[in-house]
Amino acid sequence: MRTIDLRSDTVTRPTPAMRRAMAEAEVGDDVYREDPTVNRLEALAAETLGCERAVFMPSGTMTNQVALMVHLKRGAEVIAPEGAHIYEFEPGAIGVLSGGVPRLVPAPYGVPDLEALRRAIHTSPHQAPTGLIALENTHNLAGGTVVPLEVQRKVQEIARTAGLPTHLDGARLFNAATYLKVPAREVAAGFDTVSVCLSKGLGAPVGSLLLLPKALEPEARRYRKMLGGGMRQAGVLAAAGIVALQEGPAHLERDHQMARALAEGLVRLGLGVDLKAVQTNMVYARVPEAPRFVARLAALGVRANALGTDRVRFVTHRDLDDADIPQALERIAQALERTSA
Ligand code: TLP
């Protein structure tokens, strides 16, 4: 039985083209900036996303947290949408690494309430000073939802007026661009720093990029080294990243269609799915006794993640075959029967 892995788009394996590029990669010591393949990836990413510089790092957690270290003074607040990955899923890193304090604002469908965001900015000496405004596009915990570009611009305007920098967690920025039908650089535009992952929908085995202005690059490289992210002959990884950046975005529309088909199928099976939130490659469904359901489903060869007691996340990606979603729906129907039995 073929296992259908819908836990995350991080589960994709490198394609044959990536493996070939990895085997043939020219390498050097990247800490000395002498890895030609890493240099090529960074230049390509900066060019693609319309930013001055890009720094290659092992993970999206590291690119996000290095950005926060660059922007935040200890004890300063980072305003972020509720559910933000930088707070929820980067195991306490904000407090440990930058010494920042998260202040989350309401963000239905991942779109921050602008009034709440304005009010969250502190200037009083009795409060923690605000040091940064962060967004997430697509917003993972809200359902892989897309923040409209006008909202991004308004947030940037609010930040500019208050003299604050902005950071975008764009782990799935290319999914947002695909949904919006705009070039990726439009989603990245106007932020001081942007984190983009190669190892999610784009399919690379490892790697993220921090996009930033030239002036912030030395500090970002210093923090990367401090955190153990100086990877030496990282060209073998960057080579796969180049293929991911060049060929990955074209696959995302299919991922989104598969998520839509899955969501509609789950609704037909009687599960609670907010179809308005199904915009990209994720589907969150309400399922009673989610951990038990997920365990039964795994026994039937479909893997998904339970969130808390009554939510399950399914993520589509390029390693799925055309038959996988209909097949997954059949097995989900069986798992539901068994869970309720
Ligand atoms: N997210 C993972 C889990 O951590 C939840 C996933 O499977 O979706 N920003 C966002 C919005 C992310 O979703 C993730 C990964 C990251 C950052 C961190 O990337 P990595 O895993 O490379 O550290």
mmCIF file of C-alpha atoms and ligand atoms in Angstrom:
data_model
loop_
_atom_site.group_PDB
_atom_site.id
_atom_site.type_symbol
_atom_site.label_atom_id
_atom_site.label_comp_id
_atom_site.label_asym_id
_atom_site.label_seq_id
_atom_site.Cartn_x
_atom_site.Cartn_y
_atom_site.Cartn_z
ATOM 1 C CA MET A 1 0.000 0.000 0.000
ATOM 2 C CA ARG A 2 1.341 3.414 -0.983
ATOM 3 C CA THR A 3 1.623 5.758 1.981
ATOM 4 C CA ILE A 4 0.115 9.163 1.298
ATOM 5 C CA ASP A 5 1.941 11.683 3.424
ATOM 6 C CA LEU A 6 -0.120 14.826 3.994
ATOM 7 C CA ARG A 7 1.633 15.975 7.175
ATOM 8 C CA SER A 8 3.482 18.812 5.494
ATOM 9 C CA ASP A 9 4.998 20.041 2.255
ATOM 10 C CA THR A 10 8.333 19.631 4.049
ATOM 11 C CA VAL A 11 8.175 15.861 3.421
ATOM 12 C CA THR A 12 9.006 16.134 -0.287
ATOM 13 C CA ARG A 13 12.174 14.368 -1.444
ATOM 14 C CA PRO A 14 14.701 15.938 -3.816
ATOM 15 C CA THR A 15 13.797 15.407 -7.481
ATOM 16 C CA PRO A 16 16.193 13.612 -9.870
ATOM 17 C CA ALA A 17 17.173 17.049 -11.271
ATOM 18 C CA MET A 18 18.013 18.226 -7.744
ATOM 19 C CA ARG A 19 20.051 15.123 -6.997
ATOM 20 C CA ARG A 20 21.996 15.558 -10.226
ATOM 21 C CA ALA A 21 22.648 19.218 -9.448
ATOM 22 C CA MET A 22 23.761 18.255 -5.925
ATOM 23 C CA ALA A 23 26.164 15.595 -7.214
ATOM 24 C CA GLU A 24 27.700 17.993 -9.699
ATOM 25 C CA ALA A 25 27.765 21.121 -7.503
ATOM 26 C CA GLU A 26 30.927 23.174 -7.422
ATOM 27 C CA VAL A 27 31.690 23.919 -3.779
ATOM 28 C CA GLY A 28 33.952 25.915 -1.488
ATOM 29 C CA ASP A 29 33.898 27.135 2.106
ATOM 30 C CA ASP A 30 30.807 29.301 2.396
ATOM 31 C CA VAL A 31 31.899 30.889 5.686
ATOM 32 C CA TYR A 32 34.687 32.461 3.590
ATOM 33 C CA ARG A 33 32.009 33.248 0.960
ATOM 34 C CA GLU A 34 33.873 30.896 -1.385
ATOM 35 C CA ASP A 35 31.129 28.484 -2.312
ATOM 36 C CA PRO A 36 30.213 29.411 -5.874
ATOM 37 C CA THR A 37 26.936 27.508 -5.784
ATOM 38 C CA VAL A 38 25.754 29.175 -2.563
ATOM 39 C CA ASN A 39 26.763 32.519 -4.041
ATOM 40 C CA ARG A 40 24.768 31.709 -7.166
ATOM 41 C CA LEU A 41 21.687 30.720 -5.156
ATOM 42 C CA GLU A 42 21.880 33.881 -3.046
ATOM 43 C CA ALA A 43 22.215 36.076 -6.131
ATOM 44 C CA LEU A 44 19.344 34.293 -7.861
ATOM 45 C CA ALA A 45 17.091 34.629 -4.800
ATOM 46 C CA ALA A 46 17.907 38.331 -4.365
ATOM 47 C CA GLU A 47 17.187 38.939 -8.040
ATOM 48 C CA THR A 48 13.967 36.864 -8.063
ATOM 49 C CA LEU A 49 12.614 38.562 -4.965
ATOM 50 C CA GLY A 50 13.781 42.070 -5.785
ATOM 51 C CA CYS A 51 15.956 42.455 -2.695
ATOM 52 C CA GLU A 52 19.553 43.637 -2.330
ATOM 53 C CA ARG A 53 20.969 40.546 -0.661
ATOM 54 C CA ALA A 54 20.081 36.995 0.341
ATOM 55 C CA VAL A 55 21.726 34.796 2.956
ATOM 56 C CA PHE A 56 21.336 31.000 2.767
ATOM 57 C CA MET A 57 20.545 29.212 6.025
ATOM 58 C CA PRO A 58 19.555 25.687 7.018
ATOM 59 C CA SER A 59 15.970 26.429 8.028
ATOM 60 C CA GLY A 60 13.105 28.894 8.079
ATOM 61 C CA THR A 61 13.332 28.990 11.843
ATOM 62 C CA MET A 62 16.890 30.249 11.537
ATOM 63 C CA THR A 63 16.114 32.864 8.865
ATOM 64 C CA ASN A 64 13.193 34.163 10.934
ATOM 65 C CA GLN A 65 15.114 34.229 14.195
ATOM 66 C CA VAL A 66 18.226 35.795 12.683
ATOM 67 C CA ALA A 67 15.961 38.535 11.297
ATOM 68 C CA LEU A 68 14.495 39.091 14.748
ATOM 69 C CA MET A 69 18.013 39.226 16.232
ATOM 70 C CA VAL A 70 18.960 41.842 13.661
ATOM 71 C CA HIS A 71 15.871 43.978 14.340
ATOM 72 C CA LEU A 72 15.132 43.601 18.045
ATOM 73 C CA LYS A 73 16.790 44.918 21.165
ATOM 74 C CA ARG A 74 16.358 42.795 24.289
ATOM 75 C CA GLY A 75 12.999 43.467 25.899
ATOM 76 C CA ALA A 76 11.480 45.026 22.793
ATOM 77 C CA GLU A 77 8.206 43.770 21.383
ATOM 78 C CA VAL A 78 7.576 42.169 18.054
ATOM 79 C CA ILE A 79 4.002 42.628 16.903
ATOM 80 C CA ALA A 80 2.804 39.611 14.953
ATOM 81 C CA PRO A 81 -0.519 38.125 13.785
ATOM 82 C CA GLU A 82 -2.031 35.597 16.187
ATOM 83 C CA GLY A 83 -0.866 32.098 15.348
ATOM 84 C CA ALA A 84 2.410 33.404 13.924
ATOM 85 C CA HIS A 85 4.956 30.660 13.333
ATOM 86 C CA ILE A 86 7.747 32.778 14.871
ATOM 87 C CA TYR A 87 5.887 32.505 18.184
ATOM 88 C CA GLU A 88 3.886 29.264 18.044
ATOM 89 C CA PHE A 89 6.341 26.885 16.395
ATOM 90 C CA GLU A 90 9.875 28.168 16.923
ATOM 91 C CA PRO A 91 10.279 26.698 20.378
ATOM 92 C CA GLY A 92 10.578 29.845 22.442
ATOM 93 C CA ALA A 93 13.409 31.146 20.263
ATOM 94 C CA ILE A 94 12.289 34.778 20.407
ATOM 95 C CA GLY A 95 12.814 34.920 24.156
ATOM 96 C CA VAL A 96 16.111 33.040 24.075
ATOM 97 C CA LEU A 97 17.802 34.471 20.988
ATOM 98 C CA SER A 98 16.758 38.081 20.537
ATOM 99 C CA GLY A 99 15.233 38.595 23.976
ATOM 100 C CA GLY A 100 12.160 39.991 22.251
ATOM 101 C CA VAL A 101 8.616 39.830 23.569
ATOM 102 C CA PRO A 102 5.834 38.772 21.223
ATOM 103 C CA ARG A 103 2.616 40.797 21.107
ATOM 104 C CA LEU A 104 0.022 39.038 19.016
ATOM 105 C CA VAL A 105 -2.832 40.912 17.367
ATOM 106 C CA PRO A 106 -6.127 39.432 16.128
ATOM 107 C CA ALA A 107 -5.739 38.246 12.556
ATOM 108 C CA PRO A 108 -8.755 36.459 11.040
ATOM 109 C CA TYR A 109 -7.527 34.359 8.117
ATOM 110 C CA GLY A 110 -4.014 35.528 8.968
ATOM 111 C CA VAL A 111 -4.838 39.128 8.056
ATOM 112 C CA PRO A 112 -3.994 41.408 10.977
ATOM 113 C CA ASP A 113 -6.636 43.799 12.245
ATOM 114 C CA LEU A 114 -5.043 47.129 11.347
ATOM 115 C CA GLU A 115 -6.668 49.084 14.179
ATOM 116 C CA ALA A 116 -5.457 46.526 16.705
ATOM 117 C CA LEU A 117 -2.025 46.653 15.131
ATOM 118 C CA ARG A 118 -1.872 50.450 15.396
ATOM 119 C CA ARG A 119 -2.981 50.275 19.022
ATOM 120 C CA ALA A 120 -0.363 47.616 19.794
ATOM 121 C CA ILE A 121 2.517 49.975 19.049
ATOM 122 C CA HIS A 122 3.971 51.241 22.302
ATOM 123 C CA THR A 123 5.727 54.519 22.863
ATOM 124 C CA SER A 124 5.221 54.906 26.612
ATOM 125 C CA PRO A 125 8.334 54.520 28.792
ATOM 126 C CA HIS A 126 6.216 52.372 31.133
ATOM 127 C CA GLN A 127 5.848 49.664 28.523
ATOM 128 C CA ALA A 128 8.121 47.473 26.451
ATOM 129 C CA PRO A 129 9.071 49.450 23.354
ATOM 130 C CA THR A 130 7.866 48.118 20.035
ATOM 131 C CA GLY A 131 10.799 46.981 17.930
ATOM 132 C CA LEU A 132 9.343 45.232 14.898
ATOM 133 C CA ILE A 133 6.154 44.378 13.020
ATOM 134 C CA ALA A 134 6.041 40.897 11.496
ATOM 135 C CA LEU A 135 3.623 39.319 9.030
ATOM 136 C CA GLU A 136 3.272 35.770 7.705
ATOM 137 C CA ASN A 137 2.265 35.113 4.080
ATOM 138 C CA THR A 138 0.877 32.543 3.575
ATOM 139 C CA HIS A 139 -0.268 32.216 7.176
ATOM 140 C CA ASN A 140 0.180 28.614 8.210
ATOM 141 C CA LEU A 141 -2.014 28.270 11.311
ATOM 142 C CA ALA A 142 -4.833 30.332 9.787
ATOM 143 C CA GLY A 143 -5.078 27.720 7.020
ATOM 144 C CA GLY A 144 -2.350 28.599 4.546
ATOM 145 C CA THR A 145 -4.236 31.817 3.905
ATOM 146 C CA VAL A 146 -2.993 34.717 1.845
ATOM 147 C CA VAL A 147 -2.530 38.247 3.161
ATOM 148 C CA PRO A 148 -3.649 40.666 0.413
ATOM 149 C CA LEU A 149 -0.943 42.958 -0.921
ATOM 150 C CA GLU A 150 -2.946 46.104 0.036
ATOM 151 C CA VAL A 151 -2.916 44.919 3.656
ATOM 152 C CA GLN A 152 0.833 44.341 3.498
ATOM 153 C CA ARG A 153 1.283 47.872 2.163
ATOM 154 C CA LYS A 154 -0.933 49.347 4.906
ATOM 155 C CA VAL A 155 1.040 47.499 7.570
ATOM 156 C CA GLN A 156 4.279 48.782 6.062
ATOM 157 C CA GLU A 157 2.868 52.314 6.092
ATOM 158 C CA ILE A 158 1.885 52.018 9.759
ATOM 159 C CA ALA A 159 5.393 50.757 10.531
ATOM 160 C CA ARG A 160 7.065 53.515 8.547
ATOM 161 C CA THR A 161 5.018 56.185 10.302
ATOM 162 C CA ALA A 162 6.055 54.731 13.659
ATOM 163 C CA GLY A 163 9.689 54.372 12.568
ATOM 164 C CA LEU A 164 9.578 50.568 12.873
ATOM 165 C CA PRO A 165 11.102 47.880 10.653
ATOM 166 C CA THR A 166 9.026 45.060 9.150
ATOM 167 C CA HIS A 167 9.722 41.360 8.651
ATOM 168 C CA LEU A 168 7.812 38.898 6.483
ATOM 169 C CA ASP A 169 7.806 35.210 7.301
ATOM 170 C CA GLY A 170 7.381 34.160 3.702
ATOM 171 C CA ALA A 171 8.115 30.477 4.246
ATOM 172 C CA ARG A 172 5.410 29.907 1.604
ATOM 173 C CA LEU A 173 5.711 33.232 -0.196
ATOM 174 C CA PHE A 174 5.597 31.484 -3.576
ATOM 175 C CA ASN A 175 2.267 29.915 -2.644
ATOM 176 C CA ALA A 176 0.933 33.395 -1.888
ATOM 177 C CA ALA A 177 2.280 34.682 -5.211
ATOM 178 C CA THR A 178 0.676 31.748 -7.042
ATOM 179 C CA TYR A 179 -2.690 32.426 -5.396
ATOM 180 C CA LEU A 180 -2.477 36.155 -6.116
ATOM 181 C CA LYS A 181 -1.149 35.529 -9.648
ATOM 182 C CA VAL A 182 1.646 38.065 -9.151
ATOM 183 C CA PRO A 183 5.434 37.732 -9.396
ATOM 184 C CA ALA A 184 6.995 36.632 -6.095
ATOM 185 C CA ARG A 185 8.860 39.936 -5.798
ATOM 186 C CA GLU A 186 5.544 41.764 -5.367
ATOM 187 C CA VAL A 187 4.794 39.748 -2.247
ATOM 188 C CA ALA A 188 8.294 40.470 -0.898
ATOM 189 C CA ALA A 189 8.122 44.190 -1.726
ATOM 190 C CA GLY A 190 8.397 46.824 0.985
ATOM 191 C CA PHE A 191 9.645 44.673 3.881
ATOM 192 C CA ASP A 192 13.004 45.237 5.540
ATOM 193 C CA THR A 193 13.601 41.492 5.776
ATOM 194 C CA VAL A 194 11.885 38.480 4.220
ATOM 195 C CA SER A 195 12.346 34.801 5.013
ATOM 196 C CA VAL A 196 11.624 32.326 2.213
ATOM 197 C CA CYS A 197 11.819 28.526 2.449
ATOM 198 C CA LEU A 198 13.096 26.269 -0.317
ATOM 199 C CA SER A 199 12.227 23.072 1.532
ATOM 200 C CA LYS A 200 8.436 23.450 1.616
ATOM 201 C CA GLY A 201 6.335 23.533 -1.566
ATOM 202 C CA LEU A 202 9.362 24.245 -3.744
ATOM 203 C CA GLY A 203 10.694 20.796 -2.909
ATOM 204 C CA ALA A 204 14.337 21.313 -1.876
ATOM 205 C CA PRO A 205 15.629 18.944 0.811
ATOM 206 C CA VAL A 206 17.024 21.719 3.022
ATOM 207 C CA GLY A 207 17.310 25.459 3.129
ATOM 208 C CA SER A 208 15.848 28.906 3.516
ATOM 209 C CA LEU A 209 16.919 32.374 2.506
ATOM 210 C CA LEU A 210 16.884 35.614 4.416
ATOM 211 C CA LEU A 211 16.394 38.538 2.045
ATOM 212 C CA LEU A 212 17.643 41.841 3.340
ATOM 213 C CA PRO A 213 19.263 45.158 2.487
ATOM 214 C CA LYS A 214 23.025 45.247 2.020
ATOM 215 C CA ALA A 215 23.477 47.204 5.247
ATOM 216 C CA LEU A 216 22.024 44.390 7.372
ATOM 217 C CA GLU A 217 23.938 41.572 5.688
ATOM 218 C CA PRO A 218 27.109 41.501 7.864
ATOM 219 C CA GLU A 219 25.079 41.306 11.046
ATOM 220 C CA ALA A 220 22.824 38.580 9.647
ATOM 221 C CA ARG A 221 25.911 36.561 8.661
ATOM 222 C CA ARG A 222 27.397 37.043 12.109
ATOM 223 C CA TYR A 223 24.217 35.775 13.805
ATOM 224 C CA ARG A 224 23.988 32.873 11.373
ATOM 225 C CA LYS A 225 27.506 31.845 12.378
ATOM 226 C CA MET A 226 26.714 32.368 16.056
ATOM 227 C CA LEU A 227 23.772 29.961 15.794
ATOM 228 C CA GLY A 228 25.845 27.316 14.048
ATOM 229 C CA GLY A 229 24.519 28.012 10.588
ATOM 230 C CA GLY A 230 27.896 28.436 8.867
ATOM 231 C CA MET A 231 27.611 25.331 6.710
ATOM 232 C CA ARG A 232 30.944 25.280 4.801
ATOM 233 C CA GLN A 233 30.566 23.292 1.505
ATOM 234 C CA ALA A 234 26.861 24.071 1.471
ATOM 235 C CA GLY A 235 26.862 24.222 -2.316
ATOM 236 C CA VAL A 236 25.597 20.630 -2.391
ATOM 237 C CA LEU A 237 22.445 21.918 -0.701
ATOM 238 C CA ALA A 238 22.297 25.234 -2.540
ATOM 239 C CA ALA A 239 22.413 23.340 -5.851
ATOM 240 C CA ALA A 240 19.101 21.693 -5.002
ATOM 241 C CA GLY A 241 17.848 25.090 -3.841
ATOM 242 C CA ILE A 242 18.596 26.628 -7.231
ATOM 243 C CA VAL A 243 16.547 23.925 -8.964
ATOM 244 C CA ALA A 244 13.762 24.444 -6.399
ATOM 245 C CA LEU A 245 13.716 28.186 -7.000
ATOM 246 C CA GLN A 246 13.701 27.778 -10.763
ATOM 247 C CA GLU A 247 11.309 24.864 -11.156
ATOM 248 C CA GLY A 248 9.346 24.717 -7.898
ATOM 249 C CA PRO A 249 6.915 27.615 -8.273
ATOM 250 C CA ALA A 250 5.341 26.104 -11.408
ATOM 251 C CA HIS A 251 4.119 23.111 -9.364
ATOM 252 C CA LEU A 252 2.283 25.107 -6.723
ATOM 253 C CA GLU A 253 -0.939 25.691 -8.647
ATOM 254 C CA ARG A 254 -1.407 21.906 -8.801
ATOM 255 C CA ASP A 255 -0.791 21.661 -5.035
ATOM 256 C CA HIS A 256 -3.517 24.263 -4.499
ATOM 257 C CA GLN A 257 -5.965 22.405 -6.739
ATOM 258 C CA MET A 258 -5.309 19.189 -4.832
ATOM 259 C CA ALA A 259 -5.966 20.962 -1.508
ATOM 260 C CA ARG A 260 -9.247 22.327 -2.862
ATOM 261 C CA ALA A 261 -10.311 18.843 -4.053
ATOM 262 C CA LEU A 262 -9.357 17.364 -0.690
ATOM 263 C CA ALA A 263 -11.258 20.074 1.216
ATOM 264 C CA GLU A 264 -14.406 19.557 -0.845
ATOM 265 C CA GLY A 265 -14.135 15.801 -0.365
ATOM 266 C CA LEU A 266 -13.790 16.226 3.401
ATOM 267 C CA VAL A 267 -16.899 18.417 3.474
ATOM 268 C CA ARG A 268 -18.765 15.665 1.571
ATOM 269 C CA LEU A 269 -17.647 13.267 4.311
ATOM 270 C CA GLY A 270 -19.273 15.560 6.852
ATOM 271 C CA LEU A 271 -16.144 17.131 8.310
ATOM 272 C CA GLY A 272 -16.028 20.797 9.269
ATOM 273 C CA VAL A 273 -13.774 22.638 6.858
ATOM 274 C CA ASP A 274 -13.819 26.400 6.407
ATOM 275 C CA LEU A 275 -13.562 26.466 2.623
ATOM 276 C CA LYS A 276 -12.868 30.199 2.675
ATOM 277 C CA ALA A 277 -9.557 29.414 4.377
ATOM 278 C CA VAL A 278 -8.560 26.849 1.748
ATOM 279 C CA GLN A 279 -6.619 29.144 -0.521
ATOM 280 C CA THR A 280 -3.291 27.411 -1.057
ATOM 281 C CA ASN A 281 -1.940 23.970 -0.146
ATOM 282 C CA MET A 282 -3.401 23.393 3.313
ATOM 283 C CA VAL A 283 -6.649 22.047 4.671
ATOM 284 C CA TYR A 284 -7.570 22.238 8.343
ATOM 285 C CA ALA A 285 -10.538 20.059 9.288
ATOM 286 C CA ARG A 286 -12.499 19.766 12.513
ATOM 287 C CA VAL A 287 -12.415 16.135 13.550
ATOM 288 C CA PRO A 288 -13.580 14.867 16.933
ATOM 289 C CA GLU A 289 -10.832 13.036 18.812
ATOM 290 C CA ALA A 290 -8.248 14.175 16.292
ATOM 291 C CA PRO A 291 -5.232 12.258 17.714
ATOM 292 C CA ARG A 292 -7.167 8.978 17.675
ATOM 293 C CA PHE A 293 -8.422 9.661 14.148
ATOM 294 C CA VAL A 294 -4.916 10.487 12.917
ATOM 295 C CA ALA A 295 -3.579 7.244 14.416
ATOM 296 C CA ARG A 296 -6.292 5.212 12.644
ATOM 297 C CA LEU A 297 -5.628 7.039 9.429
ATOM 298 C CA ALA A 298 -1.898 6.321 9.690
ATOM 299 C CA ALA A 299 -2.709 2.619 10.015
ATOM 300 C CA LEU A 300 -4.583 2.964 6.705
ATOM 301 C CA GLY A 301 -1.585 4.606 5.043
ATOM 302 C CA VAL A 302 -2.480 8.297 5.180
ATOM 303 C CA ARG A 303 -0.422 10.563 7.379
ATOM 304 C CA ALA A 304 -1.726 13.886 8.703
ATOM 305 C CA ASN A 305 -1.051 16.047 11.754
ATOM 306 C CA ALA A 306 -3.475 16.464 14.651
ATOM 307 C CA LEU A 307 -3.570 19.894 16.235
ATOM 308 C CA GLY A 308 -4.957 19.748 19.736
ATOM 309 C CA THR A 309 -7.995 17.579 20.327
ATOM 310 C CA ASP A 310 -10.206 18.418 17.380
ATOM 311 C CA ARG A 311 -8.239 19.722 14.419
ATOM 312 C CA VAL A 312 -6.320 17.930 11.699
ATOM 313 C CA ARG A 313 -4.029 19.535 9.150
ATOM 314 C CA PHE A 314 -3.528 18.113 5.670
ATOM 315 C CA VAL A 315 -0.922 19.626 3.342
ATOM 316 C CA THR A 316 -0.553 18.909 -0.363
ATOM 317 C CA HIS A 317 2.782 18.926 -2.196
ATOM 318 C CA ARG A 318 4.563 17.906 -5.346
ATOM 319 C CA ASP A 319 5.380 14.330 -4.305
ATOM 320 C CA LEU A 320 1.677 13.403 -4.511
ATOM 321 C CA ASP A 321 0.341 11.466 -7.501
ATOM 322 C CA ASP A 322 -2.908 12.383 -9.205
ATOM 323 C CA ALA A 323 -4.591 9.359 -7.637
ATOM 324 C CA ASP A 324 -3.485 10.224 -4.093
ATOM 325 C CA ILE A 325 -6.218 12.672 -3.097
ATOM 326 C CA PRO A 326 -9.164 10.445 -4.179
ATOM 327 C CA GLN A 327 -7.381 7.523 -2.505
ATOM 328 C CA ALA A 328 -6.736 9.533 0.665
ATOM 329 C CA LEU A 329 -10.425 10.499 0.809
ATOM 330 C CA GLU A 330 -11.452 6.838 0.638
ATOM 331 C CA ARG A 331 -9.120 5.963 3.493
ATOM 332 C CA ILE A 332 -10.276 9.003 5.499
ATOM 333 C CA ALA A 333 -13.875 7.774 5.130
ATOM 334 C CA GLN A 334 -12.793 4.385 6.500
ATOM 335 C CA ALA A 335 -10.887 5.976 9.380
ATOM 336 C CA LEU A 336 -13.938 8.055 10.294
ATOM 337 C CA GLU A 337 -16.103 4.921 10.439
ATOM 338 C CA ARG A 338 -13.557 3.226 12.686
ATOM 339 C CA THR A 339 -13.076 6.255 14.940
ATOM 340 C CA SER A 340 -16.804 6.505 15.563
ATOM 341 C CA ALA A 341 -17.142 2.704 16.003
HETATM 342 N N1 TLP B 1 6.395 24.940 9.473
HETATM 343 C C1 TLP B 1 6.260 23.515 9.696
HETATM 344 C C2 TLP B 1 5.990 23.244 11.171
HETATM 345 O O1 TLP B 1 6.926 23.905 11.956
HETATM 346 C C3 TLP B 1 4.628 23.654 11.616
HETATM 347 C C4 TLP B 1 5.174 22.955 8.815
HETATM 348 O O2 TLP B 1 5.145 21.715 8.657
HETATM 349 O O3 TLP B 1 4.357 23.734 8.293
HETATM 350 N N2 TLP B 1 7.493 29.771 8.907
HETATM 351 C C5 TLP B 1 6.374 29.095 8.598
HETATM 352 C C6 TLP B 1 5.151 29.849 8.233
HETATM 353 C C7 TLP B 1 6.375 27.691 8.603
HETATM 354 O O4 TLP B 1 5.253 27.052 8.328
HETATM 355 C C8 TLP B 1 7.559 27.010 8.949
HETATM 356 C C9 TLP B 1 7.582 25.497 9.006
HETATM 357 C C10 TLP B 1 8.693 27.755 9.276
HETATM 358 C C11 TLP B 1 8.621 29.143 9.246
HETATM 359 C C12 TLP B 1 9.981 27.123 9.742
HETATM 360 O O5 TLP B 1 10.643 26.460 8.770
HETATM 361 P P1 TLP B 1 11.726 25.322 9.132
HETATM 362 O O6 TLP B 1 10.933 24.084 9.378
HETATM 363 O O7 TLP B 1 12.560 25.264 7.907
HETATM 364 O O8 TLP B 1 12.480 25.757 10.325
#
